[in-house]
PDB file of C-alpha atoms in Angstrom:
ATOM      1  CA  UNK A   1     333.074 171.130 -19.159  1.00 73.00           C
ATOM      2  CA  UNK A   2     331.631 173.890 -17.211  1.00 83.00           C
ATOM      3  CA  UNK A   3     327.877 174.387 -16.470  1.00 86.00           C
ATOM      4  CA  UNK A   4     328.238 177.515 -19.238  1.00 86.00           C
ATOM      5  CA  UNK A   5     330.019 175.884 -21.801  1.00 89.00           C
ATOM      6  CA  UNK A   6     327.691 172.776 -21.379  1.00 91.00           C
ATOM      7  CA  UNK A   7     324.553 175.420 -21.369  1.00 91.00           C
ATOM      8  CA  UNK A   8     325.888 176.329 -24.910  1.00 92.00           C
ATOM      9  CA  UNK A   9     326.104 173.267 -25.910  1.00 93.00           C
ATOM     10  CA  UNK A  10     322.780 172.406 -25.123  1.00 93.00           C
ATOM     11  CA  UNK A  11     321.370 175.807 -26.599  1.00 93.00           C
ATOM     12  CA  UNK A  12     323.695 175.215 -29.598  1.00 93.00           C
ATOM     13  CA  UNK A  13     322.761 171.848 -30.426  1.00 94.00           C
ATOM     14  CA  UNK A  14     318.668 172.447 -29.430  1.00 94.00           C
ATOM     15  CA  UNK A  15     318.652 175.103 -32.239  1.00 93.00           C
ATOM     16  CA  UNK A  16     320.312 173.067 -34.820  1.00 93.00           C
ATOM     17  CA  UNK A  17     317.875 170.399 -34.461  1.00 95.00           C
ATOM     18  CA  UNK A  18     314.826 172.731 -34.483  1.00 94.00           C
ATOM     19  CA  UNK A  19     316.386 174.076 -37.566  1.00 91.00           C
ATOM     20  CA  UNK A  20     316.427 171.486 -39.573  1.00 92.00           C
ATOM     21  CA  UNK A  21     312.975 170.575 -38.352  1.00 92.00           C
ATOM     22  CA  UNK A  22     311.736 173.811 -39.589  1.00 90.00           C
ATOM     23  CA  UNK A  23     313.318 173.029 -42.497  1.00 87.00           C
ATOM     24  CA  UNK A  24     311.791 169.839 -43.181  1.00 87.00           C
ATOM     25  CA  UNK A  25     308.489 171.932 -43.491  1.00 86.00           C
ATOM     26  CA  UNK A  26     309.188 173.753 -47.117  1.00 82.00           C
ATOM     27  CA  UNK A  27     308.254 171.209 -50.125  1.00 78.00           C
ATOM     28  CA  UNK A  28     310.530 169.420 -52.526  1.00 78.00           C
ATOM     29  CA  UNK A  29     311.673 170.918 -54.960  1.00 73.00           C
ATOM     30  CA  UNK A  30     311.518 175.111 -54.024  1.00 76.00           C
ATOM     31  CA  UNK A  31     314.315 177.426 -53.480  1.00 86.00           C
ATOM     32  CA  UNK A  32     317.782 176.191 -52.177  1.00 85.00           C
ATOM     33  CA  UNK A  33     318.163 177.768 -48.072  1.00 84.00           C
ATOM     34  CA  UNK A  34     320.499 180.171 -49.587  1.00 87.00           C
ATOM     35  CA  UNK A  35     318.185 181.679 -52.133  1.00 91.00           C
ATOM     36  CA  UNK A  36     315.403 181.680 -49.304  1.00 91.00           C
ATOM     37  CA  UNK A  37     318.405 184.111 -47.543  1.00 92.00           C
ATOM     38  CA  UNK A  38     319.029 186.024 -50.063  1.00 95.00           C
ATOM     39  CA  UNK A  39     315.391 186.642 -50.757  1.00 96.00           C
ATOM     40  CA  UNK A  40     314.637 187.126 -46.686  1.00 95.00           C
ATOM     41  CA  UNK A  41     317.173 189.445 -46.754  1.00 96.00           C
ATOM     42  CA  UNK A  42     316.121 191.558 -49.701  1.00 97.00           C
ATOM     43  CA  UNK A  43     312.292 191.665 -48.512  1.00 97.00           C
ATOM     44  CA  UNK A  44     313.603 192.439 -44.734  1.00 95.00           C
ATOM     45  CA  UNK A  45     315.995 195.233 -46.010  1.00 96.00           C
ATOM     46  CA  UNK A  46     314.881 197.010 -49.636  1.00 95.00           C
ATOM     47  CA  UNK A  47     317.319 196.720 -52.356  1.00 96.00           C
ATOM     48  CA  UNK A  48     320.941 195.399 -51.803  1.00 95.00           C
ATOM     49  CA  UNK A  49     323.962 195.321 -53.992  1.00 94.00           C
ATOM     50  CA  UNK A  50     325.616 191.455 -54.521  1.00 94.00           C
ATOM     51  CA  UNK A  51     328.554 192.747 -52.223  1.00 93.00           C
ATOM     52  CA  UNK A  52     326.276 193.987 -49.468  1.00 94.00           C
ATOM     53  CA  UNK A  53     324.363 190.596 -49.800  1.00 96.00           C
ATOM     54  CA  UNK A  54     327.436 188.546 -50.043  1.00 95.00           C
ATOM     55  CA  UNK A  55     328.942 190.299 -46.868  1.00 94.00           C
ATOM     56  CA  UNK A  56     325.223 189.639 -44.836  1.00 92.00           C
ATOM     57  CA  UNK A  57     325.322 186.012 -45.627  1.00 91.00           C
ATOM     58  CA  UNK A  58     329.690 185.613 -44.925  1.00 91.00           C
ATOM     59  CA  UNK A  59     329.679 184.502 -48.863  1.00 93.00           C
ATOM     60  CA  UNK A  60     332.050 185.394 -51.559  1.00 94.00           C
ATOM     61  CA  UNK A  61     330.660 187.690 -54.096  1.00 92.00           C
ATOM     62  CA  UNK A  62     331.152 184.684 -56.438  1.00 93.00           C
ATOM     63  CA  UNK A  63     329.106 182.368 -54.735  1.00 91.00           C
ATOM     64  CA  UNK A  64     326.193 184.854 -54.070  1.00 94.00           C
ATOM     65  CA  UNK A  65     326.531 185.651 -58.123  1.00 93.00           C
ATOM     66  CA  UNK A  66     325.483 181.945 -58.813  1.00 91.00           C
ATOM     67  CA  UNK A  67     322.376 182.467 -56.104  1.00 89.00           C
ATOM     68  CA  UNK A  68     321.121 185.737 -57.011  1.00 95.00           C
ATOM     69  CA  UNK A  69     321.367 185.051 -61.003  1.00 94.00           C
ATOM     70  CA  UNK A  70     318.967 182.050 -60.934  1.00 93.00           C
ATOM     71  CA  UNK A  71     316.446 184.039 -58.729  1.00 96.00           C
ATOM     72  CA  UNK A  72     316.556 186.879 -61.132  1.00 96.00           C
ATOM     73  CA  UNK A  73     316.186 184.199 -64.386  1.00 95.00           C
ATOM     74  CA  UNK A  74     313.095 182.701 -61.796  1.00 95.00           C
ATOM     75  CA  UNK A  75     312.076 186.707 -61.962  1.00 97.00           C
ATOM     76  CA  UNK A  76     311.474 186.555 -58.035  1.00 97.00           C
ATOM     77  CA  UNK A  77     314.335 189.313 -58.022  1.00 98.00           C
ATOM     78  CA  UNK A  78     315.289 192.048 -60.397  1.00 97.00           C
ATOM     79  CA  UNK A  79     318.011 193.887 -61.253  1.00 95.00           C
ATOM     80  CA  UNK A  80     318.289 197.806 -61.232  1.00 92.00           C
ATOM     81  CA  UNK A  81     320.949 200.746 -61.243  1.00 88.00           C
ATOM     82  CA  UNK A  82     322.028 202.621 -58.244  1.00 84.00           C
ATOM     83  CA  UNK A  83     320.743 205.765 -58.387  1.00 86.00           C
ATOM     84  CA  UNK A  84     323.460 207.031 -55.976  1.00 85.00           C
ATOM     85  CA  UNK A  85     326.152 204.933 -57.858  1.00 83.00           C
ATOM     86  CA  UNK A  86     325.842 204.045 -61.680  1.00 82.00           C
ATOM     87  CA  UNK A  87     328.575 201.495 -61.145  1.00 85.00           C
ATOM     88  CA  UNK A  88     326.569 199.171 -59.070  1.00 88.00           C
ATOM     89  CA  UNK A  89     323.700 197.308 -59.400  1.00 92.00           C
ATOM     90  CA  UNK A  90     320.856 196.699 -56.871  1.00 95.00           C
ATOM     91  CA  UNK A  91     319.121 193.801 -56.516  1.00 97.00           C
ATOM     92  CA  UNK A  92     315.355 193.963 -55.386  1.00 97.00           C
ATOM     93  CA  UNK A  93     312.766 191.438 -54.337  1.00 98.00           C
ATOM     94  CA  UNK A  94     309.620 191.361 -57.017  1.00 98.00           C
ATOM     95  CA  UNK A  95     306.421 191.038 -56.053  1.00 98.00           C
ATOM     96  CA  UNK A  96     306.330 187.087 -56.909  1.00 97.00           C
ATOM     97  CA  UNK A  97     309.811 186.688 -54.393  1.00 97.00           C
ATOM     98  CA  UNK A  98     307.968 188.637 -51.714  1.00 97.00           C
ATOM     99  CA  UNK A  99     304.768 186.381 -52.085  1.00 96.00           C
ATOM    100  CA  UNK A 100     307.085 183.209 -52.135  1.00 94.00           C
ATOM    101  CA  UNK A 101     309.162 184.089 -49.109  1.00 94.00           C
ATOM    102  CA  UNK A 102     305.984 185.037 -46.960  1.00 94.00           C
ATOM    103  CA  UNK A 103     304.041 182.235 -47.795  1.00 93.00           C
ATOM    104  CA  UNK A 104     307.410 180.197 -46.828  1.00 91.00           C
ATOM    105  CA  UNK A 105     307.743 181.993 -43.114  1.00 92.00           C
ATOM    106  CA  UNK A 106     303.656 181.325 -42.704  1.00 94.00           C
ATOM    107  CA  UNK A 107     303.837 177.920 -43.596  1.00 92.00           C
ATOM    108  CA  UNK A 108     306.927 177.311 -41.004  1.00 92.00           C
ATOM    109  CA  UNK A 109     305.360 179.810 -38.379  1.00 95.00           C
ATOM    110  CA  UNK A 110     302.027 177.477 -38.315  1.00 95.00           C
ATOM    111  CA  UNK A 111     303.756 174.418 -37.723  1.00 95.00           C
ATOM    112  CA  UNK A 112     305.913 175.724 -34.936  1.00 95.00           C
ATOM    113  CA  UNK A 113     302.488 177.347 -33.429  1.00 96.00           C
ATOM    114  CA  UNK A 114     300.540 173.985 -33.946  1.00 97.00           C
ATOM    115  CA  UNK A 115     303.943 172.161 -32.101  1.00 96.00           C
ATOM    116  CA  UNK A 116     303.979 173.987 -29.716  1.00 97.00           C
ATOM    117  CA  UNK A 117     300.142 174.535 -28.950  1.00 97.00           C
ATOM    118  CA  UNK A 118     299.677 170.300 -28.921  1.00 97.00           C
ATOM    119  CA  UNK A 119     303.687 169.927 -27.236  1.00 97.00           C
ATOM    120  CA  UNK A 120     303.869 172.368 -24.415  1.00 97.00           C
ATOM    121  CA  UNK A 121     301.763 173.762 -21.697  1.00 97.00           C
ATOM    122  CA  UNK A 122     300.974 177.533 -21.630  1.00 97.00           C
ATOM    123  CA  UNK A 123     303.711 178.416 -19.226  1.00 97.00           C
ATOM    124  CA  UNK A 124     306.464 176.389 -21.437  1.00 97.00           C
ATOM    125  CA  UNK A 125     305.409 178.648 -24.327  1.00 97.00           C
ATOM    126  CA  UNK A 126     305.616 181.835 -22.159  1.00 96.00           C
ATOM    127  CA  UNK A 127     308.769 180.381 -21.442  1.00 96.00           C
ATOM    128  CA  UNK A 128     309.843 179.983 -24.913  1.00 95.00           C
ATOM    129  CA  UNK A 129     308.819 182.845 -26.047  1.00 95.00           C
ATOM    130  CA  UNK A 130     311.501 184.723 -23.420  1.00 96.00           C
ATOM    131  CA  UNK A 131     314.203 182.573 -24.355  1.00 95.00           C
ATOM    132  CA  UNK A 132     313.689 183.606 -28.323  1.00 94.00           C
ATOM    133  CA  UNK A 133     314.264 187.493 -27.365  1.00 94.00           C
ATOM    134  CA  UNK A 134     317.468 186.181 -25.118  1.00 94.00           C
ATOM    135  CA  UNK A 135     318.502 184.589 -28.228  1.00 93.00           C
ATOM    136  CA  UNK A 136     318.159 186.998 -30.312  1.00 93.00           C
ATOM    137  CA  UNK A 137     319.937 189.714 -27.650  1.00 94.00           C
ATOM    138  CA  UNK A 138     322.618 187.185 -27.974  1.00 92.00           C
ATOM    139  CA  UNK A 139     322.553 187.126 -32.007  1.00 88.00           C
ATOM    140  CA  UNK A 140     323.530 190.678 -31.594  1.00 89.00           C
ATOM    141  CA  UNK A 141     326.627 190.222 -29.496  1.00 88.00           C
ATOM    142  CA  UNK A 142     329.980 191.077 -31.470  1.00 82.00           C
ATOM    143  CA  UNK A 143     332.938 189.666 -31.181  1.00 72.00           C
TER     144      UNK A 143
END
């Protein structure tokens, strides 16, 4: 293994654990991480149709059916015509999913901040906080 593939490695598995660290933080019993998506997604970018949400997450259409129709019986989205298209349907976040998802990202946000406050010294967490914009220069890299 070179030093770049085992760099990626390293990166690759780093994240994963973090991730499910992160995740470890939301209670029992709330949204499953797809829902979380598909409500991130709709509060990041306005109303989307199940298609355009479906293509965003790499889901079929089917699958992201079965998501969005228990967040819309929940009433955390809501359903409404296209105004440029009468044949399609746009969901949209309601003010309940937007308090839900926010609260979520603040409650995961603080416990990274506290980790990393009692964890690392201040020039780690300058140091972090380069890497995450590498990262995400790197999340925008297509294939």
């Amino acid at each position: 293994m070179n030093s770049s593939d085992a760099a990626a490695h390293e990166i690759r598995s780093s994240l994963f654990r973090l991730v499910r660290r992160l995740r470890q933080e939301r209670p029992e019993g709330e949204l499953s991480y797809s829902q979380l998506n598909v409500l991130g997604w709709l509060e990041r970018e306005g109303p989307m149709t199940n298609a355009d949400l479906a293509a965003a997450e790499r889901v079929t259409p089917q699958t992201m059916m079965r998501a969005t129709a228990d967040l819309v019986a929940t009433e955390l989205i809501s359903r409404a015509d296209n105004p440029t298209d009468r044949r399609q349907v746009l969901l949209k976040i309601t003010a309940a999913g937007t308090t839900l998802v926010r609260e979520d990202r603040r409650r995961r946000d603080t416990f990274l901040a506290q980790a990393m406050a009692s964890t690392l010294t201040p020039t780690e967490r300058e140091l972090l906080r380069l890497a995450a914009g590498l990262m995400d220069k790197l999340s925008e890299v297509q294939e």
